[in-house]
Coordinates of C-alpha atoms and ligand atoms in Angstrom, one line a residue:
X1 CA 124.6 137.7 303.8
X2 CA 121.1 137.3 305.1
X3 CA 118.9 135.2 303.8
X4 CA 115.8 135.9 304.7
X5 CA 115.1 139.5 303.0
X6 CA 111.8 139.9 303.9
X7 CA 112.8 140.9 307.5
X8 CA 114.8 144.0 306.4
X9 CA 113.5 147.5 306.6
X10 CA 112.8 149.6 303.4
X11 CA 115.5 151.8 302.6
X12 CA 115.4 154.9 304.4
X13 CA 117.1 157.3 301.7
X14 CA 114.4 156.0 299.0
X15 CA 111.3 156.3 301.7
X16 CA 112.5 159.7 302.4
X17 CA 112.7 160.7 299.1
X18 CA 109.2 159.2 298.9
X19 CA 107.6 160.8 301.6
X20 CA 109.1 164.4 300.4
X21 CA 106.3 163.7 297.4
X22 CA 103.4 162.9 299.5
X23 CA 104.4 159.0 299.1
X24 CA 104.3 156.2 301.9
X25 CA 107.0 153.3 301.2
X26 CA 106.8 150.3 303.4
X27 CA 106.6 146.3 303.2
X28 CA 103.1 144.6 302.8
X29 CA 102.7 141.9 305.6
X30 CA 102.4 138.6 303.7
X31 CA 100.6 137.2 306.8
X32 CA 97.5 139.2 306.0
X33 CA 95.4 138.1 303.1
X34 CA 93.5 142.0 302.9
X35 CA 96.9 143.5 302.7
X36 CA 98.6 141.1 300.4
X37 CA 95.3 140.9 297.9
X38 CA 95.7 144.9 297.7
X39 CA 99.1 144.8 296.6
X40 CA 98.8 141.6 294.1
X41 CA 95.7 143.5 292.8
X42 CA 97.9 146.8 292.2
X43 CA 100.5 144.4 290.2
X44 CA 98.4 142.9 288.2
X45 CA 96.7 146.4 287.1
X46 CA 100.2 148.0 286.9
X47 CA 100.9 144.4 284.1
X48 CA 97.6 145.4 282.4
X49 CA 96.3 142.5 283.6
X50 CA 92.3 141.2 284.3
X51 CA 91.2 142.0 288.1
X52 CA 92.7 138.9 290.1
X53 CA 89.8 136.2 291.3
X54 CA 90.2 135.3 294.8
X55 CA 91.4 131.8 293.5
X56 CA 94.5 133.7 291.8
X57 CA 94.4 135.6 295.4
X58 CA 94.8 132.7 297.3
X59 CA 97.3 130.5 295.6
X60 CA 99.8 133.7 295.3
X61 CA 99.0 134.5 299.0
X62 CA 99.9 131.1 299.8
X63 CA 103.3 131.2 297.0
X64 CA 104.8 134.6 297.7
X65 CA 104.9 135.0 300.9
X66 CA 108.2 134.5 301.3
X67 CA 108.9 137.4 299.0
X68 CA 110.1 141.0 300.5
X69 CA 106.6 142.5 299.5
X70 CA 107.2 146.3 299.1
X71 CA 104.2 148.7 298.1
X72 CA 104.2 152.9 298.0
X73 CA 100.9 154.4 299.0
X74 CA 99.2 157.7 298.4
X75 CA 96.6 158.2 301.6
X76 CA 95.4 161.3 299.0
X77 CA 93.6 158.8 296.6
X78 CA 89.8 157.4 297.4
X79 CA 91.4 153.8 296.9
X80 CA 94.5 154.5 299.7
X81 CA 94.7 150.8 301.0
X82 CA 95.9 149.8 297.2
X83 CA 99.4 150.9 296.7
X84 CA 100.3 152.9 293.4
X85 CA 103.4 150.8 293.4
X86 CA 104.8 147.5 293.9
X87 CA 108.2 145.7 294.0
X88 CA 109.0 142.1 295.0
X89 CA 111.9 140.8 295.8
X90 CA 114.1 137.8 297.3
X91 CA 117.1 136.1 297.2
X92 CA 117.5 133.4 294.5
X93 CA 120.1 131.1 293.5
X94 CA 121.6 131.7 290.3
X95 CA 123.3 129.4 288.1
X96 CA 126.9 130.5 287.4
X97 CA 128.9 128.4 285.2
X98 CA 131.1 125.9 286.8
X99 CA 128.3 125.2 287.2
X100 CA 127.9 127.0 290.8
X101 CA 125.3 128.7 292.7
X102 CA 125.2 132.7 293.2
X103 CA 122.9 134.4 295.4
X104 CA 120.9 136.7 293.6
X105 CA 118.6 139.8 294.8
X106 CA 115.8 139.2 292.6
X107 CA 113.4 141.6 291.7
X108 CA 109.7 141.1 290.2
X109 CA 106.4 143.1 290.0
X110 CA 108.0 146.3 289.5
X111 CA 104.8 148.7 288.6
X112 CA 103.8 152.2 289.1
X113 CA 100.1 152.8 288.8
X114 CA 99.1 155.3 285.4
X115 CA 98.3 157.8 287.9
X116 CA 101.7 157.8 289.7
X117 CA 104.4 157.6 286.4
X118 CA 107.0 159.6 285.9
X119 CA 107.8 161.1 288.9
X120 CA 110.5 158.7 290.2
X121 CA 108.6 156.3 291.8
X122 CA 110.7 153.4 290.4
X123 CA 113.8 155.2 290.5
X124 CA 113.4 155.2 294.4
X125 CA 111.9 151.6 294.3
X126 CA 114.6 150.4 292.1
X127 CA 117.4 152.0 294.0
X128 CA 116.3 151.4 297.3
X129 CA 116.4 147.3 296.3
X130 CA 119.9 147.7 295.3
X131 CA 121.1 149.6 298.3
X132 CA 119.2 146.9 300.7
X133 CA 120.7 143.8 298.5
X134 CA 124.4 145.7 298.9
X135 CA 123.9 146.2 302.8
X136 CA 122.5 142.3 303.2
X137 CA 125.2 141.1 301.2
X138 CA 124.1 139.9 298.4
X139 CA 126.8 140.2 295.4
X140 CA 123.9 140.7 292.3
X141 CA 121.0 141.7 291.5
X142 CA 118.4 140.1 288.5
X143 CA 115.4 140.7 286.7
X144 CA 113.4 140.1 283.6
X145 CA 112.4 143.3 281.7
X146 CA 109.0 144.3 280.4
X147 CA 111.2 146.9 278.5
X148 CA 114.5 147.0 277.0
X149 CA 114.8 150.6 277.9
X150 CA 114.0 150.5 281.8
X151 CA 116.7 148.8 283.7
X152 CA 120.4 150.1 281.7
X153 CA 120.3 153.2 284.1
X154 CA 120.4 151.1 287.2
X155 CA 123.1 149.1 286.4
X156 CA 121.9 146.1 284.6
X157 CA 122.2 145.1 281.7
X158 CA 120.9 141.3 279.8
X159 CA 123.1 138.4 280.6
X160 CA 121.2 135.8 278.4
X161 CA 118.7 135.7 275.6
X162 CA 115.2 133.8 274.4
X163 CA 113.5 132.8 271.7
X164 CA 110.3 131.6 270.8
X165 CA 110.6 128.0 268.8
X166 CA 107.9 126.8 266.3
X167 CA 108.2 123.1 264.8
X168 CA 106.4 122.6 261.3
X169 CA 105.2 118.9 262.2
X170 CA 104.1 118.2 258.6
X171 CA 108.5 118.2 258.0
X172 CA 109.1 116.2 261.2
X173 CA 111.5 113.2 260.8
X174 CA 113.7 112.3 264.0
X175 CA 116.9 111.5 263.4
X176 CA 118.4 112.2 266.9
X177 CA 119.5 109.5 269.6
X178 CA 116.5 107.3 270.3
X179 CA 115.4 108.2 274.0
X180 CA 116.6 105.2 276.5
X181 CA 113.3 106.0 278.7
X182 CA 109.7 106.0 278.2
X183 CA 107.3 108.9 278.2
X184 CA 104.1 108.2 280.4
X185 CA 101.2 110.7 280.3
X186 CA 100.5 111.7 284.2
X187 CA 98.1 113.7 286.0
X188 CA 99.2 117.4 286.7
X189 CA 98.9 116.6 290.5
X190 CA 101.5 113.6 289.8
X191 CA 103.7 115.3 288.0
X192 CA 103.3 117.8 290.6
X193 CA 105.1 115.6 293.2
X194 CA 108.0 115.0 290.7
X195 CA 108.8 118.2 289.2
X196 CA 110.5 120.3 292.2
X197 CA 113.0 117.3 292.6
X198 CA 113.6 116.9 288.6
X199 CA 114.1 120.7 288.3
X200 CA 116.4 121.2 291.0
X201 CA 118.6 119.3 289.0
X202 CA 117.2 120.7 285.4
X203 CA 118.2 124.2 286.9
X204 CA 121.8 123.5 287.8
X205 CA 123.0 122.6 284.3
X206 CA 122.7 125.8 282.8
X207 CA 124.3 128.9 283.9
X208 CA 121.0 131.6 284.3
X209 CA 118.7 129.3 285.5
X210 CA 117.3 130.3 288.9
X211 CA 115.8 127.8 291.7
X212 CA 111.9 127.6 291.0
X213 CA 108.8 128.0 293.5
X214 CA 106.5 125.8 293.9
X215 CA 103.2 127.9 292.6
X216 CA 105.3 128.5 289.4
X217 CA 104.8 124.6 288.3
X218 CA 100.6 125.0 289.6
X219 CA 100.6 127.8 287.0
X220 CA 102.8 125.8 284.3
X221 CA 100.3 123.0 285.0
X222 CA 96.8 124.5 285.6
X223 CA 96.8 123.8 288.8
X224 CA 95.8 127.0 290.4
X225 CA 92.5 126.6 289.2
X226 CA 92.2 122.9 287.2
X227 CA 88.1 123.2 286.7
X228 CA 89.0 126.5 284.3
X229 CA 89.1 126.0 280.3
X230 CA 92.6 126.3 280.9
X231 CA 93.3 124.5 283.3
X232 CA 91.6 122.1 282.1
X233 CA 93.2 121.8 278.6
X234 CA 96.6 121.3 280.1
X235 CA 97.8 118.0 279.5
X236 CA 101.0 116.6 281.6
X237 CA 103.6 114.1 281.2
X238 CA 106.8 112.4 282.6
X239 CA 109.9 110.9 280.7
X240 CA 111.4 108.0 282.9
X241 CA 114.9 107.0 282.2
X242 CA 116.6 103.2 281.6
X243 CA 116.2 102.5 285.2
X244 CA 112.6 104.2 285.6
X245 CA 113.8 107.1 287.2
X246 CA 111.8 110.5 286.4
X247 CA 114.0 112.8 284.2
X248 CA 111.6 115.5 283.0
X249 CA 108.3 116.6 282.8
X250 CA 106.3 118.5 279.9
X251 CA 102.9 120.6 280.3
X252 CA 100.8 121.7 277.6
X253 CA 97.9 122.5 275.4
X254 CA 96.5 121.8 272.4
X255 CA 95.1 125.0 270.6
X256 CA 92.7 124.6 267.5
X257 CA 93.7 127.7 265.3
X258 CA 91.1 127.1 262.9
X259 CA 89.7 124.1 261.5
X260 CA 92.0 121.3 261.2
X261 CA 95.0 123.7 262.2
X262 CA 96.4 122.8 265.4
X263 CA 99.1 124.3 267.8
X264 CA 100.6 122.6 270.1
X265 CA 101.7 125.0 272.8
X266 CA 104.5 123.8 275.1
X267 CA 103.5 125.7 278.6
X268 CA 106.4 123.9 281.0
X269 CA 109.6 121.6 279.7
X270 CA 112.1 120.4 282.2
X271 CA 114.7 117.9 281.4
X272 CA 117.5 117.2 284.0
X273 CA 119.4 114.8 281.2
X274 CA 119.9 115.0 277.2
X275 CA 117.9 111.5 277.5
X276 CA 115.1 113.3 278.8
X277 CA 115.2 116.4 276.4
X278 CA 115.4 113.8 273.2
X279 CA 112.6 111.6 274.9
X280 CA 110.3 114.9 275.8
X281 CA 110.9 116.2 272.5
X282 CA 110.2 113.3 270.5
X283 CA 107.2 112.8 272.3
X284 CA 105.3 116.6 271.5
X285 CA 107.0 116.8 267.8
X286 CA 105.1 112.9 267.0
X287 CA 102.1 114.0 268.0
X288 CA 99.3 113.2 265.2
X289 CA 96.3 116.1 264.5
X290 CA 99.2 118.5 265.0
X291 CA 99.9 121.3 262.5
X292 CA 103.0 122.6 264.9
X293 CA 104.1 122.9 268.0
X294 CA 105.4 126.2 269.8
X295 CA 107.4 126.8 272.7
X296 CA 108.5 129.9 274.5
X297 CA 111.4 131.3 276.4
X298 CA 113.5 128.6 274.9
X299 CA 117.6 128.4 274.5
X300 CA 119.2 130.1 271.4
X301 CA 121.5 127.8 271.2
X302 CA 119.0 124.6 271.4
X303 CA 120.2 121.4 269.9
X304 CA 116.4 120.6 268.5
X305 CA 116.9 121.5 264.8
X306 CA 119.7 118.5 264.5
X307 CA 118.2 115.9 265.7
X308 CA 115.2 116.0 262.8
X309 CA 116.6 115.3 259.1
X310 CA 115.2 118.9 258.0
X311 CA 116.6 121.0 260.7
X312 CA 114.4 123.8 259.0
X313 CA 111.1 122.4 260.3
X314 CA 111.9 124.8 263.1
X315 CA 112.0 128.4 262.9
X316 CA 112.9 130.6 265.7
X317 CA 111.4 134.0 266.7
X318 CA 111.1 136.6 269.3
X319 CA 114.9 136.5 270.0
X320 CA 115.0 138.6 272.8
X321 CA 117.4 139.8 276.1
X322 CA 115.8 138.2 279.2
X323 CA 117.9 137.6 282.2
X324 CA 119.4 141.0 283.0
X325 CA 122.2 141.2 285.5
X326 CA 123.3 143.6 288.0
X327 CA 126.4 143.5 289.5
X328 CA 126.9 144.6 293.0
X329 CA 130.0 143.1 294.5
X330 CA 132.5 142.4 291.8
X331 CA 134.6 139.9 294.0
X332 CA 131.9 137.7 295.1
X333 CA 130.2 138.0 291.8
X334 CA 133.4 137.1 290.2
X335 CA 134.6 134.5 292.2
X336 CA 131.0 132.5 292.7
X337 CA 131.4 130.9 289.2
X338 CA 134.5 128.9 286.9
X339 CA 135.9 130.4 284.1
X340 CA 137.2 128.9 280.9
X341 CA 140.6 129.3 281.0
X342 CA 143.1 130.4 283.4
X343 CA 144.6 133.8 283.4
X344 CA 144.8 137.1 285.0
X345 CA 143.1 140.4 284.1
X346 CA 142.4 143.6 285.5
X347 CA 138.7 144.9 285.3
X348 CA 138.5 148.6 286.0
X349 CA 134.6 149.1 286.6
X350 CA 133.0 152.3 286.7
X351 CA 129.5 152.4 288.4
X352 CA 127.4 155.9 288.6
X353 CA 125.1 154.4 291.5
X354 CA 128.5 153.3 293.8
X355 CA 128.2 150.1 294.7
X356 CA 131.0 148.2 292.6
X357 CA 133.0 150.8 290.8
X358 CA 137.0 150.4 291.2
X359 CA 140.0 148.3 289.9
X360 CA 139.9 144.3 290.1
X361 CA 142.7 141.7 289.6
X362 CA 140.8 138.3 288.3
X363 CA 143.1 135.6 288.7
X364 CA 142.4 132.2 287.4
X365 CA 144.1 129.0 288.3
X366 CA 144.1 125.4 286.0
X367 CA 140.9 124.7 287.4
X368 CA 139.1 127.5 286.5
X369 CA 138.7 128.7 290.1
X370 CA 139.3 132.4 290.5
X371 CA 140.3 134.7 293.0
X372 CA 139.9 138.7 293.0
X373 CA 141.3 141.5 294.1
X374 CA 140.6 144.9 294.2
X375 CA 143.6 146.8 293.0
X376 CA 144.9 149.2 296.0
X377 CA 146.9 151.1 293.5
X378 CA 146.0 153.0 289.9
X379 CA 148.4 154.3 287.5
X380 CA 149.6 157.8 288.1
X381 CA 147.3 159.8 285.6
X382 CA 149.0 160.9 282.6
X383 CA 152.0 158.8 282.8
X384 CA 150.4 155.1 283.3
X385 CA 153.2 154.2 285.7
X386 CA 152.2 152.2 288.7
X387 CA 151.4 153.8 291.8
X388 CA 152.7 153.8 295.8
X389 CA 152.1 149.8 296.1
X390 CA 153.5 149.1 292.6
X391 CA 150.1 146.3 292.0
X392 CA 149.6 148.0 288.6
X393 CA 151.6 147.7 285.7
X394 CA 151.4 149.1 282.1
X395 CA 151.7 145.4 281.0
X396 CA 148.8 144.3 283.1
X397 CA 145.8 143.1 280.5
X398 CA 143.0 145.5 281.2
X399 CA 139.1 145.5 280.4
X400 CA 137.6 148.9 280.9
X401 CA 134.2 148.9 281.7
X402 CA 130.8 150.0 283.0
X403 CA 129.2 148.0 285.8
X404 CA 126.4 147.3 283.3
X405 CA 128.8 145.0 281.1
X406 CA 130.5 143.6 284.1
X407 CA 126.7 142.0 284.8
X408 CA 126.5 141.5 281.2
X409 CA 129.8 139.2 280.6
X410 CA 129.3 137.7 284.2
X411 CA 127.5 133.9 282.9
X412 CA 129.5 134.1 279.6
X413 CA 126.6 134.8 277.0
X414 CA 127.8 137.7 275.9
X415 CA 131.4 137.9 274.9
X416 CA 133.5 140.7 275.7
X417 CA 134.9 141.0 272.5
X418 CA 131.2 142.0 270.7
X419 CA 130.8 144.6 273.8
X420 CA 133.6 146.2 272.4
X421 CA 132.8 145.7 269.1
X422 CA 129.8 147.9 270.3
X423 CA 132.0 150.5 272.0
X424 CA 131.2 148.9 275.7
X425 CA 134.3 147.5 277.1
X426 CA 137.6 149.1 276.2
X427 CA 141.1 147.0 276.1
X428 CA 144.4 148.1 275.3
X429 CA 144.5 145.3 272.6
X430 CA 142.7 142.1 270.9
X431 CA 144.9 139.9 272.7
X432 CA 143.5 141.4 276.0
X433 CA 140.0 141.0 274.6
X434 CA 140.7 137.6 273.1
X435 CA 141.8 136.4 276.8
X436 CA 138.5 138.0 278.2
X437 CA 136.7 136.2 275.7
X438 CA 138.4 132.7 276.7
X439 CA 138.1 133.5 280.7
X440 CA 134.5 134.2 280.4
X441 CA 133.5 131.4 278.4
X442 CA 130.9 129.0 280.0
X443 CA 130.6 125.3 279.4
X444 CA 126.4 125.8 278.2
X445 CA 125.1 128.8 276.4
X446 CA 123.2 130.6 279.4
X447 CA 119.9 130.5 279.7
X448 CA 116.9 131.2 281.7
X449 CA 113.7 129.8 281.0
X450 CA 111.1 131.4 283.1
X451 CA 110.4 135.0 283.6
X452 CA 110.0 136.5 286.6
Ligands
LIG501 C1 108.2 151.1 284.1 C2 107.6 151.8 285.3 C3 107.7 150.9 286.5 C4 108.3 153.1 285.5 O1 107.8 153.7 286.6 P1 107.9 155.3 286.9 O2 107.6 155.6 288.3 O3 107.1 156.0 285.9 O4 109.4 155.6 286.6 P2 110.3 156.9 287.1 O5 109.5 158.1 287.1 O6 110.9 156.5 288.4 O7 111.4 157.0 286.0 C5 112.7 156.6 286.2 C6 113.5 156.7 285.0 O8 113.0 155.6 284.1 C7 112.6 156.2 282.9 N1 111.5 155.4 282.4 C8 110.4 155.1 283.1 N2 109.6 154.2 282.5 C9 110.2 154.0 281.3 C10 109.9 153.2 280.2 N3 108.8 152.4 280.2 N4 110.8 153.1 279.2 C11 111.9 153.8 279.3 N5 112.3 154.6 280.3 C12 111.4 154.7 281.3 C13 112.2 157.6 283.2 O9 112.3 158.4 282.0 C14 113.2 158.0 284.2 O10 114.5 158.3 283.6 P3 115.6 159.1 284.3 O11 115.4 159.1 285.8 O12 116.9 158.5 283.9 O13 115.4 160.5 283.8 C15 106.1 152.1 285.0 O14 106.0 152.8 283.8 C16 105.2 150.8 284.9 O15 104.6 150.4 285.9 N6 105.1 150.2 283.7 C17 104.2 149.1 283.5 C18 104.7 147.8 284.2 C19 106.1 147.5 283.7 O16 106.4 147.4 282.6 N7 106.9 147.3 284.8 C20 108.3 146.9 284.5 C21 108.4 145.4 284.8 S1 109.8 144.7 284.3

């Protein structure tokens, strides 16, 4: 597997198909600001986004570069040095449960311009990534969707879901564990120097969560441009444990509705213990002059409503799909994270795109370890008797399933028994489905807190 994606070529079939419409496909050299401004510019119009100020310019010139940077231009147009389309990508680390660490081809800024749509721009553009993240290696892909209706066709479907939390403060009473620690208020720039270390542990709990960059915390904490109303208005602070060591950080604003109603919005949370979550939490839910407080992108399955006596002071919204899986190596993909139980199971995948269809034997041991194999030989049609090697059996527990739901069961929030429910995943019974259910189970609900 490589790990530095930028390096590879773009994908010949897709720039061919490309170039047969008039299209160039390439990668934008991150090393030169001109080239890289026209591209972010082109993202951020294809997001309906203001125009970019050279501040924004230069802080994501000096974050992304490490990204594969890939553009499609038209030399037709008057504007032919901005591409019509973008696509960013590079390989994260994913959370798996165990917990364990998967690579991950992730893929951001996926826009066509309004001139260029629907004429399978980001087909090519999408399958292109895939076919490069096979050839390097890589066992999945991931994104966050603009769209529930975009990704399905390539293979992905959502692995986790969000939801937007709003506290009533008026009904506040904490009755959780009192926080060992003590919350200090910092200066963005301090917490700054904390946060990366405190959130590589954060991240690591939580099947979903992917490794952060560093000019993801500058946005989180107005950093990219502290002397703007907002960047100004974020305030920043640390929760120390016991023994004074720095378990979490919170940003955020204070937003005056109208008179004498007052949000607080919760722009970055990171808590690498339970202490810290409690302390963190505590802290923003006490604050006085506060009608409520509101955070996004936050856990469905977030302990918050029991530690306050009226666990109906919060009230969740916006429950959406976020993280959205694509599985392109079923063996590695498989076998990078734990499973909750041990058994064996067959998982015949079907993909339309080629990259991880055929017949799997997952194997778990005591420890939740699990090794996978394809399956050389299928039953004879028809007759469901095993074929030449015998490695198939009519016996043999068996999911039946798109690639889509393979991605979709992979971090155990979603259980295979509601996919069938849905008419997703077949199974010759409920026993095989109940032992799916039990093998993909996950020690934390999955979750992923930031999009990309
Ligand atoms: C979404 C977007 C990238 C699609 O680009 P495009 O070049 O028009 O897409 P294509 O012509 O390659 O279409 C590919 C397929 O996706 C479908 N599709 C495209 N946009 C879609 C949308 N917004 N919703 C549902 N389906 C969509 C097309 O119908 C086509 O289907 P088919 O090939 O199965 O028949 C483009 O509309 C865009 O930039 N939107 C705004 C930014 C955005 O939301 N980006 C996604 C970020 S996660």
């Amino acid at each position: 597997m490589t790990a530095d994606a930028r390096l590879l070529p773009v994908d010949t079939e897709s720039a061919a198909a490309l170039a047969a419409g008039g299209l160039r496909y390439g990668l934008v050299d991150t090393t030169d600001r001109a080239a890289f401004a026209a591209w972010d510019q082109a993202d951020a119009r294809g997001f309906h986004e203001s125009r970019l100020s050279d501040t924004t310019i230069d802080a994501n010139f000096a974050n992304l570069a490490y990204r594969r940077t890939t553009g499609v231009w038209d030399d037709t147009i008057p504007d032919a040095a901005v591409p019509v389309a973008t696509v960013s990508t590079w390989v994260a680390e994913l959370t798996v449960p165990g917990p364990a660490i998967a690579p991950a081809w992730a893929v951001s800024s996926v826009t066509v311009a309004a001139t260029h749509r629907r004429r399978g721009i980001a087909r090519a553009l999408m399958e292109g990534e895939l076919r490069t993240a096979h050839a390097a290696g890589v066992p999945l892909a991931i994104l966050t969707a603009s769209e529930a209706t975009i990704y399905s066709r390539y293979g992905y479907a959502p692995a986790t879901s969000v939801a937007t939390l709003e506290v009533d403060r008026r009904r506040v009473e904490w009755t959780g564990p009192t926080p060992q620690g003590r919350v200090h208020f910092v200066e963005a720039a301090s917490a700054r120097a904390v946060v990366e270390e405190i959130s590589a542990r954060a991240v690591r709990r939580t099947p979903g969560e992917i490794d952060r960059w560093g000019g993801r915390f500058d946005q989180h904490f107005g950093l990219i441009d502290p002397d703007s109303d907002r960047g100004r208005s974020i305030r920043t602070a640390r929760y120390d444990d016991a023994d004074g060591t720095a378990q979490g950080i919170v940003a955020f604003r204070l937003v005056e509705q109208e008179p004498d109603v007052v949000r607080l919005e919760v722009e970055h949370f990171t808590a690498a213990t339970d202490d810290a979550y409690n302390g963190l939490w505590k802290f923003l839910l006490e604050h006085d002059l506060v009608t409520s407080i509101r955070a996004r992108h936050r856990s469905i399955d977030e302990p918050l409503p029991l530690l306050l006596a009226d666990s109906r002071a919060v009230r969740w919204s916006e429950v959406e799909d976020f993280l959205w899986v694509r599985v392109l190596d079923p063996i590695a993909a498989l076998e990078s994270r734990r499973f909750g139980a041990a058994g064996r199971l067959e998982l015949e995948v079907t993909d339309a795109l080629g990259f991880a269809g055929g017949r799997f034997s997952l194997e778990v041991g005591a420890d939740g370890s699990a090794s996978v194999t394809r399956v050389t030989s299928v039953p004879d049609a028809g007759t469901g008797a095993a074929g030449a090697t015998g490695a198939t059996t009519e016996a043999t527990a068996t999911l039946t399933l798109a690639v889509n739901q393979l991605g979709a069961i992979l971090l155990g929030g979603i259980r295979p028994t509601v996919l069938a429910a849905a008419g997703l995943i077949a199974a010759e019974s409920l026993e095989t489905l109940a032992l799916a259910d039990r093998l993909f189970a996950a020690e934390r609900t999955p979750h992923l807190s930031i999009v990309f």
